[in-house]
Short mmCIF file of C-alpha atoms in Angstrom, two decimals:
data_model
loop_
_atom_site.label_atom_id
_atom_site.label_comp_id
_atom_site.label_asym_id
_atom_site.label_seq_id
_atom_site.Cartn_x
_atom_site.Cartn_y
_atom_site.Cartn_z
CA UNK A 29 10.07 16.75 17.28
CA UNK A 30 13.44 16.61 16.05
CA UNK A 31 15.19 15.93 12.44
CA UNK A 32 15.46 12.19 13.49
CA UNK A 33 12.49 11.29 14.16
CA UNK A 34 10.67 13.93 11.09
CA UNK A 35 12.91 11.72 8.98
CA UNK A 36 12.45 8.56 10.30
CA UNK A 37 8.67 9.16 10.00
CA UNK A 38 8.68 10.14 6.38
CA UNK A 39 10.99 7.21 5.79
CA UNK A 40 8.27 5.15 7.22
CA UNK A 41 5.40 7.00 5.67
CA UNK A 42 7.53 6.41 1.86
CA UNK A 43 7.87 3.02 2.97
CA UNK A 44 3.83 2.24 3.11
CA UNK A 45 3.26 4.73 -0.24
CA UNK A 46 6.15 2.16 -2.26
CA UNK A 47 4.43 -0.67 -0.91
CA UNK A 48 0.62 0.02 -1.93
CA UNK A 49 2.40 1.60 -5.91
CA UNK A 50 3.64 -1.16 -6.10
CA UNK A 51 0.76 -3.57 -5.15
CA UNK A 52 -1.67 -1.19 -7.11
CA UNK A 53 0.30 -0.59 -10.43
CA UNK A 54 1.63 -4.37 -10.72
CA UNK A 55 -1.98 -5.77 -9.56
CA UNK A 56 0.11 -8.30 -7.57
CA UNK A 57 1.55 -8.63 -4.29
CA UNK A 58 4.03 -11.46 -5.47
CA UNK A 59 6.76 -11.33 -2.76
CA UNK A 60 4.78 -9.31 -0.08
CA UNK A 61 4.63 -11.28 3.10
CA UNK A 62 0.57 -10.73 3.88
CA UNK A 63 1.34 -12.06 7.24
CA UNK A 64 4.00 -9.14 8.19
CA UNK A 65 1.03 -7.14 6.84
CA UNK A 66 -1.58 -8.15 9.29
CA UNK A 67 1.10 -7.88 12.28
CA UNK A 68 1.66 -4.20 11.07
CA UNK A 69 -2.31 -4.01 11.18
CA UNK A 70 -2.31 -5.07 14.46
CA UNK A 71 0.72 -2.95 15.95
CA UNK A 72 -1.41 0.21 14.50
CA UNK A 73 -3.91 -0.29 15.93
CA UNK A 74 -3.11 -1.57 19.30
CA UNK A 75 -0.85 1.66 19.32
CA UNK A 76 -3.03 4.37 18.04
CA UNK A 77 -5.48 3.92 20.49
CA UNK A 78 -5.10 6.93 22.26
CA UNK A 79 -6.35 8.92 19.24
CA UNK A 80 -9.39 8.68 20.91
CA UNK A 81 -8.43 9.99 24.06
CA UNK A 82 -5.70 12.16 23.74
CA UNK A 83 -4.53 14.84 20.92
CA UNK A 84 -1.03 15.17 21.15
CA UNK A 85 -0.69 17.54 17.63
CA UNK A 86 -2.09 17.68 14.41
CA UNK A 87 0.62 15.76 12.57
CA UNK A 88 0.51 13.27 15.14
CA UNK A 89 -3.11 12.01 14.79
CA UNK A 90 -2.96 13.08 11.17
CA UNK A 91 0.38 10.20 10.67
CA UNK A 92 -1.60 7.91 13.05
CA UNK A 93 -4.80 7.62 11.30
CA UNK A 94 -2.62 7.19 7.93
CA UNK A 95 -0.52 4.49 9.01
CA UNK A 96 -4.00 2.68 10.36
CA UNK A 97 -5.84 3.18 7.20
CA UNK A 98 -2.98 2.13 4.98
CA UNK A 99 -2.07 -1.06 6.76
CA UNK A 100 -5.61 -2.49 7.27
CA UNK A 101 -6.15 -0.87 3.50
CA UNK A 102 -2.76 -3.19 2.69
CA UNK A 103 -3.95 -5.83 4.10
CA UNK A 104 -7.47 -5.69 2.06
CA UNK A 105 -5.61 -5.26 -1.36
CA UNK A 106 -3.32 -8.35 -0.36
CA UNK A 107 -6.26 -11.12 0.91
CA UNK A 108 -9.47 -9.60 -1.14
CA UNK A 109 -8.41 -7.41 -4.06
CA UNK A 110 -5.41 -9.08 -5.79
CA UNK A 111 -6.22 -12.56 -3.51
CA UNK A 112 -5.06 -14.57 -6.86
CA UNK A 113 -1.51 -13.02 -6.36
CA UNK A 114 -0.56 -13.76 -3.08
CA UNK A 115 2.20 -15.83 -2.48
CA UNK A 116 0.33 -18.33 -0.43
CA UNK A 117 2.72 -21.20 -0.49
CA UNK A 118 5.88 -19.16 0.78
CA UNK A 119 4.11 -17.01 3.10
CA UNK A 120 4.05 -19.93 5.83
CA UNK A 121 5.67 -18.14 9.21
CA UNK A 122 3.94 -19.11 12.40
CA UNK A 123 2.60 -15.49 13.26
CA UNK A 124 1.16 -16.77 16.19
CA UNK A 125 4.28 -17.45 17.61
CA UNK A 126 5.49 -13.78 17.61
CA UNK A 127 1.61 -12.63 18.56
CA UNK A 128 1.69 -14.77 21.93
CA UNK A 129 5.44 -13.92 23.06
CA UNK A 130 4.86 -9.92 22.40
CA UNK A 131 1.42 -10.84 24.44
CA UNK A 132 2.93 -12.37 27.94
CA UNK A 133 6.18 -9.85 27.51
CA UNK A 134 3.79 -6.90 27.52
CA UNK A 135 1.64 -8.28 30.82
CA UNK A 136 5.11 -8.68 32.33
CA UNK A 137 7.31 -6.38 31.52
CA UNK A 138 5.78 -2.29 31.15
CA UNK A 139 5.23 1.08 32.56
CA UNK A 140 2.52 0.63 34.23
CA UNK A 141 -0.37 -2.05 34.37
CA UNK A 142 -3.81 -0.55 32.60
CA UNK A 143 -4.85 -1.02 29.17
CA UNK A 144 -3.65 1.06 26.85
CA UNK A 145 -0.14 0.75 28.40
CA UNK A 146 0.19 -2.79 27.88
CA UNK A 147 -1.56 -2.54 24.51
CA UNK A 148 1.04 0.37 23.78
CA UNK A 149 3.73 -1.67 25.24
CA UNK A 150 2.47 -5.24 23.13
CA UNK A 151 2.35 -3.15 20.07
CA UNK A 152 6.21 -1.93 20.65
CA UNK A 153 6.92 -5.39 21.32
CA UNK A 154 5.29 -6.88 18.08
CA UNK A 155 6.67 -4.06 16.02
CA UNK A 156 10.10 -5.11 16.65
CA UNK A 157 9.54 -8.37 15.28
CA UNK A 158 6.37 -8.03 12.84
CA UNK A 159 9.17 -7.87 9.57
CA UNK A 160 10.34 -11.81 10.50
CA UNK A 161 7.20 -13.37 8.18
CA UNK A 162 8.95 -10.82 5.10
CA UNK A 163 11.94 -11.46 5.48
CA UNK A 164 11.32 -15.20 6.05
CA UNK A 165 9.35 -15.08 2.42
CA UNK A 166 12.20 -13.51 0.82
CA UNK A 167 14.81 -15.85 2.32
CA UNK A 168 12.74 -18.52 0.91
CA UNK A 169 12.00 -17.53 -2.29
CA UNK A 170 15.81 -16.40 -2.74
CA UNK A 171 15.27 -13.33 -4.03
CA UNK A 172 13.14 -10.13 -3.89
CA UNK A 173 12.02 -7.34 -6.46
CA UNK A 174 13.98 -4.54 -6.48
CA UNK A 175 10.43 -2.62 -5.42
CA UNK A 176 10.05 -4.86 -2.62
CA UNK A 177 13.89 -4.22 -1.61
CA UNK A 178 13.11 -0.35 -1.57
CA UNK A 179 10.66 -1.34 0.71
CA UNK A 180 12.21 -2.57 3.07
CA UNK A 181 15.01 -0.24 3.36
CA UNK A 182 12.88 2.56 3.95
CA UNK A 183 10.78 0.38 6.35
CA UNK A 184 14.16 -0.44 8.28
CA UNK A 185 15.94 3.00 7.90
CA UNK A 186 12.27 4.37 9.92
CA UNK A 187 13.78 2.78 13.04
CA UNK A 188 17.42 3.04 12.60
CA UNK A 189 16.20 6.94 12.48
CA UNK A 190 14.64 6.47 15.49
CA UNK A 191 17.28 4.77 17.47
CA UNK A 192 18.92 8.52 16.72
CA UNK A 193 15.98 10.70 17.81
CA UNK A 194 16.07 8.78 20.88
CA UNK A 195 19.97 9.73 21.47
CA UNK A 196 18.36 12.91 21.16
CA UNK A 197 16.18 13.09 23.38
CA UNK A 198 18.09 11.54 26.19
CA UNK A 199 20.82 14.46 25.24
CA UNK A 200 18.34 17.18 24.87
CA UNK A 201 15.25 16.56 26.76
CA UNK A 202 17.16 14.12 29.37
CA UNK A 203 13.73 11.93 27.99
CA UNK A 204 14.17 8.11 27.13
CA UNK A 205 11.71 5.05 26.90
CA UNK A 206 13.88 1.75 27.39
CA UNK A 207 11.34 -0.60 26.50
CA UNK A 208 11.08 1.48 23.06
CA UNK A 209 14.80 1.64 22.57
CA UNK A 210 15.02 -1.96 23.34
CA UNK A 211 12.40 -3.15 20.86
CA UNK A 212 14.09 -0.52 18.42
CA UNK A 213 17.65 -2.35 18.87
CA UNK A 214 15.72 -5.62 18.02
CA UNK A 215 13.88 -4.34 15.07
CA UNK A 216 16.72 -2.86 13.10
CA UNK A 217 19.10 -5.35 14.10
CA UNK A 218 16.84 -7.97 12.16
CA UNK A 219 17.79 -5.63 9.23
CA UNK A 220 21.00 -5.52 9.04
CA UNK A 221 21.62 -8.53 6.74
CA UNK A 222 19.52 -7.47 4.49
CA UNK A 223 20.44 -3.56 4.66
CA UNK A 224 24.40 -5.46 4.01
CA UNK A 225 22.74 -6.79 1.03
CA UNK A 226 20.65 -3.99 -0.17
CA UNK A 227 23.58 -1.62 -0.14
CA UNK A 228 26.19 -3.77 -1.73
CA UNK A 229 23.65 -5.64 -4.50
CA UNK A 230 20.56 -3.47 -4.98
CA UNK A 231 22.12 0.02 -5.02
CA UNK A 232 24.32 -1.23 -8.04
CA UNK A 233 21.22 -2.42 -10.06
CA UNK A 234 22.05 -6.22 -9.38
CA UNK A 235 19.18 -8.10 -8.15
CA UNK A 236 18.44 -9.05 -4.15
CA UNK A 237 19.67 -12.61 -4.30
CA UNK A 238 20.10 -14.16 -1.35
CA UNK A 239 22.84 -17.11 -0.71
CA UNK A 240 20.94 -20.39 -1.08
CA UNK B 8 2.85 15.59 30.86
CA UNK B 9 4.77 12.72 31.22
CA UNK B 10 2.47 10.69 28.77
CA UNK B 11 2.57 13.30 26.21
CA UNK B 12 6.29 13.13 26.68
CA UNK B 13 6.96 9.81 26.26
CA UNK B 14 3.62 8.96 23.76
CA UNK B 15 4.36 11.72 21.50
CA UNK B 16 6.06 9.25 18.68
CA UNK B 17 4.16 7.03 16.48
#
């Protein structure tokens, strides 16, 4: 464990916490892609498989069976609970066509060929592109609540923090996972336009508008 | 040791 990736993780686990506040004390998930929500459902718990089989620490399986819990927990709130809410009409991104790709490029390209390697390796693959359906809703409704904005920065600063712990480890424990870094690249690069706009809008209490 | 190296992050 090192400071990168402790931070990255609590950036992560604020992330989910701002996310279900703000779902629970609104009652609404207005602006909440449902569909990035079932993709993080998915990554979870094609990931955390291995909690099953192998105990790696205490704060590991205890962050694992959090992040499981809250997404699927997430996802309940957003299609059962506060169903009248969602933003139906906006929410429209083809999910299967980042399900399938993440699919084929995990039987093709991984570590090695059994199960929970290629379910670890689809679930790093979906991950990196499992924010596209949010920030698709938000580029189509124009604009997103300042909540929702915090969201996502902490969501996107959990693998920027990453992309550091793994400079880390390839400096410290002469350790690295390309397939991870990769994916990581992907994921926080799909950020940066809107970490350009958080930073220069949100943090001086304008609004996230985004250029029509 | 080479999984719990390289599965040790969430």
């Amino acid at each position: 464990m090192n400071i990168f990736r402790l931070f990255g993780d609590l950036s992560h686990l604020l992330a989910i916490i701002i996310l279900l506040l703000k779902i629970w004390k609104t009652r609404s998930c207005a602006g909440i892609s449902g569909k990035s929500q079932i993709l993080f459902a998915i990554v979870y718990t094609s990931r955390y498989l291995d909690l099953m089989t192998t105990y790696i620490s205490a704060y590991n399986t205890f962050m694992k069976i959090v992040f499981v819990a809250t997404s699927y927990a997430t996802v309940f709130l957003m299609y059962m609970k506060f169903k009248a809410t969602y933003d139906r009409n906006h929410d429209t991104f083809r999910i299967e066509f980042l399900i399938v790709p993440a699919v084929i490029l995990a039987l093709v390209i991984n570590q090695e060929f059994t199960v929970l390697e290629v379910l670890w390796t689809f679930s790093i693959y979906l991950e990196s592109v499992a924010i596209l359906p949010q920030l698709f809703l938000v580029s189509k409704t124009g604009e997103a609540e300042s909540i929702t904005s915090h969201y996502l920065f902490a969501l996107g600063s959990y693998r920027a923090l990453y992309l550091l712990n793994w400079v880390y480890r390839y400096y410290a424990e002469d350790h690295y996972d390309l397939i991870a870094i990769v994916a990581g690249l992907v994921q926080t690069v799909l950020y940066c336009d809107f970490f350009y706009l958080y930073i220069t809008k949100v943090l001086k209490g304008k609004k996230l508008q985004l250029p029509a | 040791e080479n999984y719990i190296k390289s599965k040790d992050e969430l």
